[in-house]
Amino acid sequence: RKEVEQDPGPFNVPEGATVAFNCTYSNSASQSFFWYRQDCRKEPKLLMSVYSSGNEDGRFTAQLNRASQYISLLIRDSKLSDSATYLCVVIYSGAGSYQLTFGKGTKLSVIP
Amino acid sequence: IAGITQAPTSQILAAGRRMTLRCTQDMRHNAMYWYRQDLGLGLRLIHYSNTAGTTGKGEVPDGYSVSRANTDDFPLTLASAVPSQTSVYFCASSPSFLFSPLHFGNGTRLTVT
């Protein structure tokens, strides 16, 4: 099993739709989680951190499911400007080891 | 404006040539990283530095070297470029080495011919 996996998509959704992405991770001791957004030919930019209790930022909701080892990103009322690739990041540190792993990303296209 | 600056933005390089990609940050972040991004392979860590004066190898370090003489600068050198090093290179930094999110530079698009 790969360390961090994402459905590459593309997810093609109409404006106003709700869309959700998952990111699974293999190391059950992973401690920190983030979602990034990357536009075509641009650098990744931090979208939001993922907290154990779940967190929301406007139309975006991030959740962590430790039992099933995945994080999710929910986008409500999709906008054309949400079209991008969404990357998850999983961090593990312990026993002298440190690992920060990016998923390969899920591509979202919001269609008029 | 605080952030990370990479130079050059793009470069075409003949195989066998030496090249240094520059990265400077003014956020006083302790940790810095170099990634390459290739289609279908995602972001892969080349080298990192958790504080000035120390460096470490990432997932794909072969053919690359780095130095961290001070907090702000983290250059990446290709001693003798090969076509497989054609990629987009991103420098990133974070306040600490553990748990804090990364901030990325704009990237350097390198083509080795």
Short mmCIF file of C-alpha atoms in Angstrom, two decimals:
data_model
loop_
_atom_site.label_atom_id
_atom_site.label_comp_id
_atom_site.label_asym_id
_atom_site.label_seq_id
_atom_site.Cartn_x
_atom_site.Cartn_y
_atom_site.Cartn_z
CA ARG A 1 0.00 0.00 0.00
CA LYS A 2 1.36 3.42 -0.94
CA GLU A 3 2.02 5.76 1.93
CA VAL A 4 -0.38 8.47 0.80
CA GLU A 5 -2.98 7.91 -1.89
CA GLN A 6 -5.40 10.19 -3.65
CA ASP A 7 -7.86 9.59 -6.45
CA PRO A 8 -6.24 11.51 -9.33
CA GLY A 9 -9.60 12.38 -10.87
CA PRO A 10 -10.39 14.47 -12.75
CA PHE A 11 -13.53 15.38 -10.92
CA ASN A 12 -15.73 17.38 -13.29
CA VAL A 13 -18.54 19.09 -11.41
CA PRO A 14 -21.02 21.85 -12.27
CA GLU A 15 -20.92 25.20 -10.54
CA GLY A 16 -22.74 25.11 -7.24
CA ALA A 17 -22.16 21.42 -6.68
CA THR A 18 -20.70 19.88 -3.55
CA VAL A 19 -17.62 17.73 -4.07
CA ALA A 20 -15.47 15.71 -1.68
CA PHE A 21 -11.99 14.24 -1.96
CA ASN A 22 -10.35 11.66 0.24
CA CYS A 23 -6.71 11.01 0.99
CA THR A 24 -5.69 7.73 2.62
CA TYR A 25 -2.47 7.20 4.52
CA SER A 26 -0.72 4.04 5.63
CA ASN A 27 1.14 5.14 8.77
CA SER A 28 -1.34 5.02 11.63
CA ALA A 29 1.01 7.10 13.80
CA SER A 30 0.88 10.10 11.43
CA GLN A 31 0.35 13.28 13.36
CA SER A 32 -0.22 16.28 11.11
CA PHE A 33 -2.31 16.72 8.01
CA PHE A 34 -2.81 19.51 5.49
CA TRP A 35 -4.59 20.25 2.24
CA TYR A 36 -2.86 22.25 -0.48
CA ARG A 37 -4.18 23.72 -3.68
CA GLN A 38 -2.07 23.89 -6.85
CA ASP A 39 -3.08 25.79 -9.95
CA CYS A 40 -1.67 24.79 -13.33
CA ARG A 41 2.01 25.72 -13.62
CA LYS A 42 1.99 27.35 -10.18
CA GLU A 43 3.37 26.45 -6.79
CA PRO A 44 1.29 24.56 -4.20
CA LYS A 45 -0.39 26.84 -1.68
CA LEU A 46 -1.65 25.88 1.75
CA LEU A 47 -5.43 25.61 1.76
CA MET A 48 -6.04 24.46 5.30
CA SER A 49 -4.75 22.37 8.13
CA VAL A 50 -6.75 19.33 9.21
CA TYR A 51 -7.54 19.07 12.90
CA SER A 52 -8.70 16.02 14.78
CA SER A 53 -12.07 17.57 15.51
CA GLY A 54 -12.56 18.68 11.93
CA ASN A 55 -12.45 22.27 10.77
CA GLU A 56 -14.23 24.57 8.41
CA ASP A 57 -13.13 27.62 6.45
CA GLY A 58 -15.96 29.16 4.49
CA ARG A 59 -17.06 26.68 1.85
CA PHE A 60 -14.28 24.25 2.73
CA THR A 61 -14.45 21.55 5.39
CA ALA A 62 -11.60 19.26 6.33
CA GLN A 63 -11.98 16.13 8.41
CA LEU A 64 -9.72 13.46 9.83
CA ASN A 65 -10.77 9.84 10.33
CA ARG A 66 -8.00 8.16 12.28
CA ALA A 67 -9.77 4.83 12.55
CA SER A 68 -9.93 4.45 8.78
CA GLN A 69 -6.76 6.45 8.17
CA TYR A 70 -7.97 9.08 5.78
CA ILE A 71 -8.55 12.79 5.59
CA SER A 72 -11.21 14.45 3.52
CA LEU A 73 -11.86 17.81 1.92
CA LEU A 74 -15.41 18.94 1.20
CA ILE A 75 -16.10 21.89 -1.05
CA ARG A 76 -19.61 23.31 -1.03
CA ASP A 77 -21.16 25.59 -3.66
CA SER A 78 -18.27 25.03 -6.08
CA LYS A 79 -16.98 28.04 -7.99
CA LEU A 80 -15.16 28.13 -11.32
CA SER A 81 -12.17 29.47 -9.39
CA ASP A 82 -12.02 26.25 -7.36
CA SER A 83 -10.68 24.45 -10.43
CA ALA A 84 -7.23 23.23 -9.42
CA THR A 85 -5.36 20.20 -8.19
CA TYR A 86 -5.74 19.45 -4.48
CA LEU A 87 -2.83 17.82 -2.67
CA CYS A 88 -2.90 16.24 0.74
CA VAL A 89 0.12 16.20 3.05
CA VAL A 90 0.73 13.73 5.86
CA ILE A 91 3.46 14.17 8.46
CA TYR A 92 4.91 11.58 10.78
CA SER A 93 7.61 12.11 13.38
CA GLY A 94 8.83 9.65 15.95
CA ALA A 95 11.56 7.28 17.02
CA GLY A 96 14.21 9.36 15.29
CA SER A 97 12.31 9.35 12.02
CA TYR A 98 10.57 12.19 10.23
CA GLN A 99 8.47 11.86 7.11
CA LEU A 100 6.46 14.45 5.21
CA THR A 101 4.60 12.93 2.28
CA PHE A 102 2.57 14.62 -0.44
CA GLY A 103 -0.22 12.84 -2.24
CA LYS A 104 -0.09 13.06 -6.02
CA GLY A 105 -3.16 15.23 -6.08
CA THR A 106 -6.77 15.20 -7.19
CA LYS A 107 -7.70 17.37 -10.13
CA LEU A 108 -10.96 19.30 -9.91
CA SER A 109 -12.64 21.03 -12.83
CA VAL A 110 -15.70 23.13 -12.09
CA ILE A 111 -17.81 23.52 -15.19
CA PRO A 112 -20.11 26.48 -15.95
CA ILE B 1 6.82 41.29 0.55
CA ALA B 2 7.83 38.34 2.71
CA GLY B 3 8.20 35.02 1.01
CA ILE B 4 10.44 32.73 -0.96
CA THR B 5 12.23 33.78 -4.11
CA GLN B 6 13.55 31.29 -6.63
CA ALA B 7 15.81 32.03 -9.57
CA PRO B 8 15.86 31.54 -12.43
CA THR B 9 12.20 31.13 -13.35
CA SER B 10 13.12 28.86 -16.21
CA GLN B 11 16.29 27.55 -17.81
CA ILE B 12 17.35 25.41 -20.74
CA LEU B 13 20.59 23.64 -19.97
CA ALA B 14 22.86 21.42 -22.02
CA ALA B 15 23.55 17.99 -20.59
CA GLY B 16 26.79 17.84 -18.65
CA ARG B 17 26.66 21.46 -17.56
CA ARG B 18 26.67 22.59 -13.95
CA MET B 19 23.71 24.58 -12.67
CA THR B 20 22.75 26.16 -9.37
CA LEU B 21 19.14 26.95 -8.60
CA ARG B 22 18.81 29.73 -6.09
CA CYS B 23 16.34 29.98 -3.23
CA THR B 24 16.07 32.77 -0.70
CA GLN B 25 13.49 33.29 2.03
CA ASP B 26 12.98 36.30 4.29
CA MET B 27 10.59 34.75 6.79
CA ARG B 28 13.37 33.52 9.11
CA HIS B 29 12.09 29.98 8.71
CA ASN B 30 14.36 27.33 10.17
CA ALA B 31 13.57 24.56 7.72
CA MET B 32 13.98 24.58 3.95
CA TYR B 33 13.34 21.99 1.29
CA TRP B 34 13.86 21.26 -2.39
CA TYR B 35 11.25 19.31 -4.33
CA ARG B 36 10.93 18.28 -7.93
CA GLN B 37 7.55 17.78 -9.53
CA ASP B 38 7.03 15.54 -12.52
CA LEU B 39 3.80 14.55 -14.23
CA GLY B 40 2.38 11.40 -12.69
CA LEU B 41 4.99 11.31 -9.92
CA GLY B 42 3.90 14.22 -7.79
CA LEU B 43 6.22 16.17 -5.53
CA ARG B 44 9.37 14.34 -4.51
CA LEU B 45 11.77 15.60 -1.87
CA ILE B 46 15.36 16.03 -3.06
CA HIS B 47 17.11 17.52 -0.03
CA TYR B 48 16.11 19.35 3.10
CA SER B 49 17.66 21.40 5.88
CA ASN B 50 16.11 21.58 9.31
CA THR B 51 18.32 24.48 10.39
CA ALA B 52 21.23 26.54 9.13
CA GLY B 53 24.37 24.46 8.87
CA THR B 54 22.64 21.10 8.49
CA THR B 55 21.26 19.27 5.46
CA GLY B 56 19.69 15.90 4.80
CA LYS B 57 18.82 13.67 1.87
CA GLY B 58 15.29 13.25 0.69
CA GLU B 59 13.69 10.68 -1.57
CA VAL B 60 15.62 11.49 -4.77
CA PRO B 61 18.98 13.09 -3.82
CA ASP B 62 21.25 11.55 -6.48
CA GLY B 63 22.78 14.09 -8.83
CA TYR B 64 21.96 17.02 -6.55
CA SER B 65 23.75 18.80 -3.73
CA VAL B 66 22.71 21.56 -1.35
CA SER B 67 24.25 23.85 1.22
CA ARG B 68 22.79 25.92 4.03
CA ALA B 69 25.36 28.50 5.04
CA ASN B 70 22.76 30.79 6.60
CA THR B 71 19.07 30.85 7.45
CA ASP B 72 17.91 32.61 4.30
CA ASP B 73 19.60 30.79 1.43
CA PHE B 74 19.33 27.20 0.27
CA PRO B 75 20.87 26.71 -3.21
CA LEU B 76 20.47 23.47 -5.14
CA THR B 77 23.31 22.42 -7.44
CA LEU B 78 23.27 19.99 -10.32
CA ALA B 79 26.92 19.10 -10.80
CA SER B 80 26.50 17.57 -14.25
CA ALA B 81 22.97 17.83 -15.57
CA VAL B 82 21.27 14.90 -17.29
CA PRO B 83 18.00 14.89 -19.28
CA SER B 84 16.18 13.00 -16.51
CA GLN B 85 16.63 16.08 -14.35
CA THR B 86 14.23 17.97 -16.60
CA SER B 87 11.52 18.98 -14.16
CA VAL B 88 9.89 21.77 -12.22
CA TYR B 89 11.82 22.49 -9.04
CA PHE B 90 10.16 24.00 -6.00
CA CYS B 91 11.92 25.40 -2.97
CA ALA B 92 9.90 25.52 0.24
CA SER B 93 10.34 26.58 3.83
CA SER B 94 8.59 26.12 7.14
CA PRO B 95 8.96 27.72 10.57
CA SER B 96 10.10 24.48 12.13
CA PHE B 97 11.08 21.09 10.85
CA LEU B 98 8.19 19.35 12.49
CA PHE B 99 4.47 19.66 11.84
CA SER B 100 4.32 23.13 10.36
CA PRO B 101 3.04 23.57 6.81
CA LEU B 102 5.37 24.40 3.95
CA HIS B 103 5.46 27.65 2.02
CA PHE B 104 6.59 27.30 -1.59
CA GLY B 105 8.49 29.47 -4.00
CA ASN B 106 7.24 30.04 -7.55
CA GLY B 107 9.31 27.25 -8.99
CA THR B 108 12.08 26.86 -11.57
CA ARG B 109 11.26 25.10 -14.81
CA LEU B 110 14.43 23.32 -15.95
CA THR B 111 14.92 21.60 -19.27
CA VAL B 112 18.09 19.57 -19.82
CA THR B 113 18.79 18.86 -23.47
#
